[in-house]
PDB file of C-alpha atoms in Angstrom:
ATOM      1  CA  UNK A  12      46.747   8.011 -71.974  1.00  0.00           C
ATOM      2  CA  UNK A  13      48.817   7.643 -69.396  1.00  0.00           C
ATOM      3  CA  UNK A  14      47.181   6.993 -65.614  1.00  0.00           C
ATOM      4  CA  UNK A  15      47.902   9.751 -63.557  1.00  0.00           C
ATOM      5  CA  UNK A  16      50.403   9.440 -60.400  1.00  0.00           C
ATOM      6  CA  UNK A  17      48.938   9.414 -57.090  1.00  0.00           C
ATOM      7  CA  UNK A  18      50.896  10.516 -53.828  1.00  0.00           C
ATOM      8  CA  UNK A  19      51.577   7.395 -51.530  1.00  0.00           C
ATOM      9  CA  UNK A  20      49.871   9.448 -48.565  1.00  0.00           C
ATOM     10  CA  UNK A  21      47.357  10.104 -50.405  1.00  0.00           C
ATOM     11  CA  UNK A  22      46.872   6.225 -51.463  1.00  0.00           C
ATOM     12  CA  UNK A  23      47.784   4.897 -47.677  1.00  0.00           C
ATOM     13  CA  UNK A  24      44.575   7.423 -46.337  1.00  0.00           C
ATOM     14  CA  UNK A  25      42.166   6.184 -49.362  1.00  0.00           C
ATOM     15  CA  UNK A  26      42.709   2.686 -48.449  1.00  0.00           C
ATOM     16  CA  UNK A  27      42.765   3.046 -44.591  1.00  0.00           C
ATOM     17  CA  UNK A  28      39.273   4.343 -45.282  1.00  0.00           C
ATOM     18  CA  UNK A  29      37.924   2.034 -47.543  1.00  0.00           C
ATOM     19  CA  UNK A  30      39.101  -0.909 -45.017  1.00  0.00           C
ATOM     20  CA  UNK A  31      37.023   0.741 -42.115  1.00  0.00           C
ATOM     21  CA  UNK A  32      33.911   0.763 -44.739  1.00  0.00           C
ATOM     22  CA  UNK A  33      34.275  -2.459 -45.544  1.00  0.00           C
ATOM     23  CA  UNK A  34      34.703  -3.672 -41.709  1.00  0.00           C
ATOM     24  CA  UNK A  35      31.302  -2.029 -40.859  1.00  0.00           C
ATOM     25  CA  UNK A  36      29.437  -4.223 -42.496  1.00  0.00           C
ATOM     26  CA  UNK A  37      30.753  -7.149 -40.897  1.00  0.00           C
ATOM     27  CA  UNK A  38      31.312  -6.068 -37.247  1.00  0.00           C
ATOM     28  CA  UNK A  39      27.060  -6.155 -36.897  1.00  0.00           C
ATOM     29  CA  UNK A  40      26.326  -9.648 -37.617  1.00  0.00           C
ATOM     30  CA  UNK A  41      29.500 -10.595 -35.795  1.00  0.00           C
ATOM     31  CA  UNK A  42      28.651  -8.615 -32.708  1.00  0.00           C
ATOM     32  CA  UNK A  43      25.192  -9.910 -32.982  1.00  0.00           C
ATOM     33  CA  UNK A  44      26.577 -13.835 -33.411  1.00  0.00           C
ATOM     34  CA  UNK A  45      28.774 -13.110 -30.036  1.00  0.00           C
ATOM     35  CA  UNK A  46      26.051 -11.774 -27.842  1.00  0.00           C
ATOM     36  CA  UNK A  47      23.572 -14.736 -29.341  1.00  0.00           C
ATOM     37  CA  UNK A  48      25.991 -16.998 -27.902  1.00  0.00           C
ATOM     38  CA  UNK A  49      27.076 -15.523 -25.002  1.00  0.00           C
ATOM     39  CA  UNK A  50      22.905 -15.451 -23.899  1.00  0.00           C
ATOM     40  CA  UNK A  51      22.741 -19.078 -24.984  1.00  0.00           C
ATOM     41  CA  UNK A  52      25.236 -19.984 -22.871  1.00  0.00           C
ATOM     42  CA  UNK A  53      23.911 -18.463 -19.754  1.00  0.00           C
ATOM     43  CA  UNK A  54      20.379 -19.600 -19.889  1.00  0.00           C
ATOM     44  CA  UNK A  55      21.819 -22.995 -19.977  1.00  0.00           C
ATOM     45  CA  UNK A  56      23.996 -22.181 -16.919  1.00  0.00           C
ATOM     46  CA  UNK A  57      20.390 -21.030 -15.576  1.00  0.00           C
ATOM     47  CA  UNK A  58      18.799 -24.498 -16.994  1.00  0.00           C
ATOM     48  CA  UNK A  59      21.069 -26.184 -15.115  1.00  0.00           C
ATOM     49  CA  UNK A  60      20.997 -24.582 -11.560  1.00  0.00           C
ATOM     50  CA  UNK A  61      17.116 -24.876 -11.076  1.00  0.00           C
ATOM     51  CA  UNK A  62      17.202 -28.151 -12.820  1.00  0.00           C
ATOM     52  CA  UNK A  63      14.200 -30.491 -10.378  1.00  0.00           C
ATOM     53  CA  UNK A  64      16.156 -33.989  -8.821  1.00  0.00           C
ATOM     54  CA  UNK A  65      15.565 -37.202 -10.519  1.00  0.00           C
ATOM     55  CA  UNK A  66      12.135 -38.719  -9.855  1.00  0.00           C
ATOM     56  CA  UNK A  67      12.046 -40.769  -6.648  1.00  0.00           C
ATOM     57  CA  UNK A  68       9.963 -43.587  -7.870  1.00  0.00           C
ATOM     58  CA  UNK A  69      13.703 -44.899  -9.738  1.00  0.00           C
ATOM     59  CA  UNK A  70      15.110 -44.765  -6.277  1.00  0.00           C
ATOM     60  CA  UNK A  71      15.171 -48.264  -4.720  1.00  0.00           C
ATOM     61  CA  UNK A  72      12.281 -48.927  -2.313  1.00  0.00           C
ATOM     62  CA  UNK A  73      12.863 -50.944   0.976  1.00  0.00           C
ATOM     63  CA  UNK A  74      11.876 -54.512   1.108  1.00  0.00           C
ATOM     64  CA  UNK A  75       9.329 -54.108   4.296  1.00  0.00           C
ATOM     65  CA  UNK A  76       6.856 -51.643   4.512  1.00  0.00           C
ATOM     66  CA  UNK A  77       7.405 -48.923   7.545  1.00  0.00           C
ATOM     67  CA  UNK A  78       5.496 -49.678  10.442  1.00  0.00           C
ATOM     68  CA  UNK A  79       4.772 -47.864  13.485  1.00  0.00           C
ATOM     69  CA  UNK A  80       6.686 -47.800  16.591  1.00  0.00           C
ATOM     70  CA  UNK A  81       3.168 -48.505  18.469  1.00  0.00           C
ATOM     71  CA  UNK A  82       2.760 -52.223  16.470  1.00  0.00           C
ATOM     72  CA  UNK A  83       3.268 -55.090  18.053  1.00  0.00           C
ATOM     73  CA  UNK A  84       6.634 -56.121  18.180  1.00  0.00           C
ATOM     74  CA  UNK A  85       5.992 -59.438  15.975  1.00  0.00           C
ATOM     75  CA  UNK A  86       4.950 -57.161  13.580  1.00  0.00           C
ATOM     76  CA  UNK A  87       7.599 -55.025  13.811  1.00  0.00           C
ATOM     77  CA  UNK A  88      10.363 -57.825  14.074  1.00  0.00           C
ATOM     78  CA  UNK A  89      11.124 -56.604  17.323  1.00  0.00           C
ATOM     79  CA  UNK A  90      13.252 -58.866  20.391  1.00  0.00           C
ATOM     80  CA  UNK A  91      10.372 -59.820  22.562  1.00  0.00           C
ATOM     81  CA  UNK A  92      11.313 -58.660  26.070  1.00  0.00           C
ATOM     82  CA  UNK A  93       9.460 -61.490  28.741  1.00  0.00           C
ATOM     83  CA  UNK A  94       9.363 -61.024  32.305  1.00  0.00           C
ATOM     84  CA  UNK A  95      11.923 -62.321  34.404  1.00  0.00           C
ATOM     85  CA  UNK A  96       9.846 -63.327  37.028  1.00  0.00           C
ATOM     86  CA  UNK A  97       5.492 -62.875  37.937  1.00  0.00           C
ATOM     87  CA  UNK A  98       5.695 -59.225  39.352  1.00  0.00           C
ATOM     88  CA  UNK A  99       6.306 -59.720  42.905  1.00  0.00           C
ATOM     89  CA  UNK A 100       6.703 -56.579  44.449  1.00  0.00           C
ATOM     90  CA  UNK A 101       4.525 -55.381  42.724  1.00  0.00           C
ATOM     91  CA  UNK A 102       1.084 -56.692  42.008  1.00  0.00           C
ATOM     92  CA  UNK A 103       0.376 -56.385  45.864  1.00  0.00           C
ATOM     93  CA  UNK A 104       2.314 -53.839  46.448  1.00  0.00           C
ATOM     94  CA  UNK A 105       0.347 -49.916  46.914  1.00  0.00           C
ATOM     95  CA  UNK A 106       2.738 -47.647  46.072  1.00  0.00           C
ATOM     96  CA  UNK A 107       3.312 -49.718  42.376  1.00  0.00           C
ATOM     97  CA  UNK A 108      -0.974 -49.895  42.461  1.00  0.00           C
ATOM     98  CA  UNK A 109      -0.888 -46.221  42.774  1.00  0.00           C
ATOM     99  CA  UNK A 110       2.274 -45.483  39.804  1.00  0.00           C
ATOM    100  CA  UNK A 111       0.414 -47.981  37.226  1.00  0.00           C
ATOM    101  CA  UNK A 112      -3.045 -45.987  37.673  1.00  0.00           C
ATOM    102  CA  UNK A 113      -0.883 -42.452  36.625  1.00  0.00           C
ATOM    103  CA  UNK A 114       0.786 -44.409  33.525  1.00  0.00           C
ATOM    104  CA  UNK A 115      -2.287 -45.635  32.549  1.00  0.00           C
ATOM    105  CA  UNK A 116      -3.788 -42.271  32.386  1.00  0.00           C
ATOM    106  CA  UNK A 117      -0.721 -40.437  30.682  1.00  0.00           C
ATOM    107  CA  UNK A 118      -0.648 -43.621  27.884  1.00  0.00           C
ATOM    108  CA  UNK A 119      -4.212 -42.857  27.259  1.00  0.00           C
ATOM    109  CA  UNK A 120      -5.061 -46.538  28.256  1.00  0.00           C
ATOM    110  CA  UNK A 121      -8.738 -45.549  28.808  1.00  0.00           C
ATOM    111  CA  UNK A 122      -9.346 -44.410  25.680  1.00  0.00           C
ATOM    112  CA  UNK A 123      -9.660 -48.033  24.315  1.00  0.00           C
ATOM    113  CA  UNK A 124     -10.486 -49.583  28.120  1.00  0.00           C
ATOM    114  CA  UNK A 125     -12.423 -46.913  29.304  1.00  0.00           C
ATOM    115  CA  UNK A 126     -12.409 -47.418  32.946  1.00  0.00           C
ATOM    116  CA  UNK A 127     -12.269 -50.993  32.904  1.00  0.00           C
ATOM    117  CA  UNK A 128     -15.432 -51.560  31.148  1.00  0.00           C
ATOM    118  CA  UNK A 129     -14.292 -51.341  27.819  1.00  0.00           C
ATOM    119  CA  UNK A 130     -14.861 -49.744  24.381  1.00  0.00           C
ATOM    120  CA  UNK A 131     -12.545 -50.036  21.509  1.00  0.00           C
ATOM    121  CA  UNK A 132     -10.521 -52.725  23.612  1.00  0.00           C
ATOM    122  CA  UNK A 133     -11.953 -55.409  26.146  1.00  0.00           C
ATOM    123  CA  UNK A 134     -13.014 -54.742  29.538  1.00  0.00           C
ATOM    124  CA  UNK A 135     -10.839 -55.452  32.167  1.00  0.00           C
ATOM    125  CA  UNK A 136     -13.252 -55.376  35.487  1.00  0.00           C
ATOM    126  CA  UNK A 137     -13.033 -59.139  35.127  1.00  0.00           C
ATOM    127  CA  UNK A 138     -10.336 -61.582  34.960  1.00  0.00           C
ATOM    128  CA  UNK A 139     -11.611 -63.767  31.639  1.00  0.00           C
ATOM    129  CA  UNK A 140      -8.858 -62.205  29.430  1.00  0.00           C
ATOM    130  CA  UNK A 141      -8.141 -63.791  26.113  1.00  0.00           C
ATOM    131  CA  UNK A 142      -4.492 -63.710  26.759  1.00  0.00           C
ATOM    132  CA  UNK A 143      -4.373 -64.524  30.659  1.00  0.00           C
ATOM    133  CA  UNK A 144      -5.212 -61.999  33.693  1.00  0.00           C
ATOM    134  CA  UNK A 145      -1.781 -63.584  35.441  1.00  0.00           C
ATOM    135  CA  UNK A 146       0.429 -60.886  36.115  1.00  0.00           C
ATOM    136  CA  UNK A 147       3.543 -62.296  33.644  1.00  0.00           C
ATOM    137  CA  UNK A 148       0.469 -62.686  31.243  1.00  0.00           C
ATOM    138  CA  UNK A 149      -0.217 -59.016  31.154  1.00  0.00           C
ATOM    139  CA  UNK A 150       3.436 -57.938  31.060  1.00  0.00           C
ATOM    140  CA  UNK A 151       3.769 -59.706  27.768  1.00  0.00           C
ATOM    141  CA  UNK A 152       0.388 -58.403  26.486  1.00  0.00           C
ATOM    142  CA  UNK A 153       1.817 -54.754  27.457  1.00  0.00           C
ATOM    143  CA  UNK A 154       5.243 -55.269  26.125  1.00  0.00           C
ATOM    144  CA  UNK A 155       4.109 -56.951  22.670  1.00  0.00           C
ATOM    145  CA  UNK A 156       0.856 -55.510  21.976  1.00  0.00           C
ATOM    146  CA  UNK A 157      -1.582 -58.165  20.609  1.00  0.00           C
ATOM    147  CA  UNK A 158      -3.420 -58.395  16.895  1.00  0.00           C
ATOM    148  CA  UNK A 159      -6.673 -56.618  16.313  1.00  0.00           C
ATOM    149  CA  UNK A 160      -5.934 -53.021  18.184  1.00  0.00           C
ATOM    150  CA  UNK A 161      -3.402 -53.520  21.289  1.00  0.00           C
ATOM    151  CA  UNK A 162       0.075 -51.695  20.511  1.00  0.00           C
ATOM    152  CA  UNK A 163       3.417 -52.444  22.034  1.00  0.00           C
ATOM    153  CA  UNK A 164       4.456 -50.571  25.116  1.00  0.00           C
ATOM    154  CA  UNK A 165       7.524 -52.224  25.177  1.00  0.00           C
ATOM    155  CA  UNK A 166       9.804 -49.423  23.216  1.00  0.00           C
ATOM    156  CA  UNK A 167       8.151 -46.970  25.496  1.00  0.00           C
ATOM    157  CA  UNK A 168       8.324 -48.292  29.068  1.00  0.00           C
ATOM    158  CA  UNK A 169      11.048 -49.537  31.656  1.00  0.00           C
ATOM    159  CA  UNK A 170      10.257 -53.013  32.971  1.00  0.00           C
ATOM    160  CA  UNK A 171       9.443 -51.536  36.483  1.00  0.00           C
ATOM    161  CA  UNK A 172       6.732 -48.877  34.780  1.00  0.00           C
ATOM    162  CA  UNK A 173       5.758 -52.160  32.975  1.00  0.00           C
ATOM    163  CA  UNK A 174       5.178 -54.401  36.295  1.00  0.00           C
ATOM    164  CA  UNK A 175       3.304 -51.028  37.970  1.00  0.00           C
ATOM    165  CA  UNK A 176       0.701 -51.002  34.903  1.00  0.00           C
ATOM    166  CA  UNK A 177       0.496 -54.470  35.484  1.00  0.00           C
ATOM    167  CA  UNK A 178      -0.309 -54.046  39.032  1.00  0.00           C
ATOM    168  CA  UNK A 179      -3.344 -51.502  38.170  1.00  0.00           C
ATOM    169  CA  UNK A 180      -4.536 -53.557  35.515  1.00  0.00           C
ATOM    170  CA  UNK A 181      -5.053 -56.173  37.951  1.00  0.00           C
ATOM    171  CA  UNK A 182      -6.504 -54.311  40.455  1.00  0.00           C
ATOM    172  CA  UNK A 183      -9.516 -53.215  38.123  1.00  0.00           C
ATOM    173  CA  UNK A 184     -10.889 -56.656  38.482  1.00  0.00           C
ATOM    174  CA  UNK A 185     -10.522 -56.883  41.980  1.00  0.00           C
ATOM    175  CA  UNK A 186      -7.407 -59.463  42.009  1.00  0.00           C
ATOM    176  CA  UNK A 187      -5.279 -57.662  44.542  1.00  0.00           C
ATOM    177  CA  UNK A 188      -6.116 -57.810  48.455  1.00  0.00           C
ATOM    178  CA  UNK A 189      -7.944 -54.920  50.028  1.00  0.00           C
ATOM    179  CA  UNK A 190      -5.124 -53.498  51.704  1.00  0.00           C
ATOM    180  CA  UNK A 191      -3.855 -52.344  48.501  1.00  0.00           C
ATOM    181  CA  UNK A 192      -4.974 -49.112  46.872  1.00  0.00           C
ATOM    182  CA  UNK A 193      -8.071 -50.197  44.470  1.00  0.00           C
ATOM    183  CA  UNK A 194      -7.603 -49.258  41.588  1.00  0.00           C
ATOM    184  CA  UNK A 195     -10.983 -47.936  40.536  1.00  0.00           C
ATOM    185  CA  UNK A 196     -14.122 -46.468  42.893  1.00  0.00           C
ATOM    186  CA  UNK A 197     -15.344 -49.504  45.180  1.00  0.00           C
ATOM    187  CA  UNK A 198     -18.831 -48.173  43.419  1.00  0.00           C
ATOM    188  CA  UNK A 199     -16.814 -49.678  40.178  1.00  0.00           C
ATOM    189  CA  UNK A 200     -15.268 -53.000  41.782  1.00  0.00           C
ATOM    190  CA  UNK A 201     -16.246 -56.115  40.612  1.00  0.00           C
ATOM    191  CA  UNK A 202     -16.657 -56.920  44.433  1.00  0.00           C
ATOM    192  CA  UNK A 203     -19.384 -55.726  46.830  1.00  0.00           C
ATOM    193  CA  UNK A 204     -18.170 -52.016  47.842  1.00  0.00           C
ATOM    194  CA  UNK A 205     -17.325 -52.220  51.686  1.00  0.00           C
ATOM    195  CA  UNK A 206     -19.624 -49.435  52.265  1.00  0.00           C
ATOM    196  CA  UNK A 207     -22.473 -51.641  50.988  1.00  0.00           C
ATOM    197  CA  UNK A 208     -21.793 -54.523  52.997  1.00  0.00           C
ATOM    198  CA  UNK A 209     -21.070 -51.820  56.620  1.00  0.00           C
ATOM    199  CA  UNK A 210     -24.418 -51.126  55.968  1.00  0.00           C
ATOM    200  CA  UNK A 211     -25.960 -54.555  55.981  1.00  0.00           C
ATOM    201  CA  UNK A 212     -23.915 -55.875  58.550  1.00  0.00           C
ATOM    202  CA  UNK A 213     -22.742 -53.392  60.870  1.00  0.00           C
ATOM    203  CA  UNK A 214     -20.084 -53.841  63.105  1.00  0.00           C
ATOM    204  CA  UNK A 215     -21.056 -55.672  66.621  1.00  0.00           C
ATOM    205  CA  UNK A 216     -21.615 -52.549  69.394  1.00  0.00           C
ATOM    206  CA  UNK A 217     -22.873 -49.625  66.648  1.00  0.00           C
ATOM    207  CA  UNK A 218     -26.076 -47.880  66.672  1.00  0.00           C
TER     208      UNK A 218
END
């Protein structure tokens, strides 16, 4: 029996048709594939933009530990800065007397000195210092700092605010002459306060 002839429009149409079916099919899981990958690939752009630094502890470490500014200088492996010469000008000198007393204050000497007698550091109403009471003595102890509790001053201070410190320092133990501002109450001096000894010896001619 013979097959019966089709028309070639007819056969193009069929078959245009049947292709689309059989696309259908296909075009889901390949759609699906595309946007699977497409999402992988931007959460790994994502993974990488908020990705944390490298842990510090493989970064190299320095050799010495940090120290403060306020150590003393050995510590610190600082140039020692001496005095030039043993504060003249200076340690009998009013005006310096009166500048050291103000640094000494804004450094917060007292809180470890007090006012002279002491506390957290020794007491400086006498002149038995374990590093020297001469006036080159206490520029180095300012400008070094010594072990146990007295920083450096030296990063912190011109050598003229140094000397004027000096000066006050020494005038809490009575060092300096009385014609230069005392550094400290005469009811605080290490000396007899001159109103004490008016009173017990008054002055030839007063009633």
């Amino acid at each position: 029996m013979s097959r019966r002839a089709v028309p070639k429009a007819n056969r193009t149409a069929a078959g245009g048709e049947g292709s689309r079916m059989n696309l259908r099919p296909i075009a889901g899981p390949v759609l699906i594939a595309l946007l699977s990958a497409l999402a992988l690939c931007g959460c790994e752009r994502e993974r990488r933009r908020f990705e944390t630094p490298p842990d510090n502890a493989s970064a190299p470490r320095a050799e010495t530990p940090r120290t403060s500014a306020l150590q003393p200088a050995q510590a610190r492996g600082d140039a020692v800065r001496l005095p030039a010469g043993n504060g003249e000008g200076y340690v009998e000198n009013a005006f310096a007397v009166a500048q050291g007393k103000r640094l000494y204050r804004w450094y917060n000497c007292n809180g470890c000195h007090a006012q002279g007698g002491g506390g957290m550091g020794p007491a400086l109403m006498d002149d038995q210092w374990r590093y020297g009471s001469e006036p080159a003595q206490i520029f180095s102890t300012i400008v070094q700092g010594r072990p146990n509790g007295m920083p450096s001053f030296g990063g912190h201070l011109s050598e003229d605010q140094i000397w004027q410190l000096t000066a006050y320092v020494r005038s809490m133990s009575g060092q300096l002459r009385k014609d230069v501002e005392p550094g400290r109450a005469d009811s605080l001096q290490g000396n007899e306060p001159e109103v004490g000894r008016d009173r017990e010896h008054p002055k030839p001619g007063a009633k």
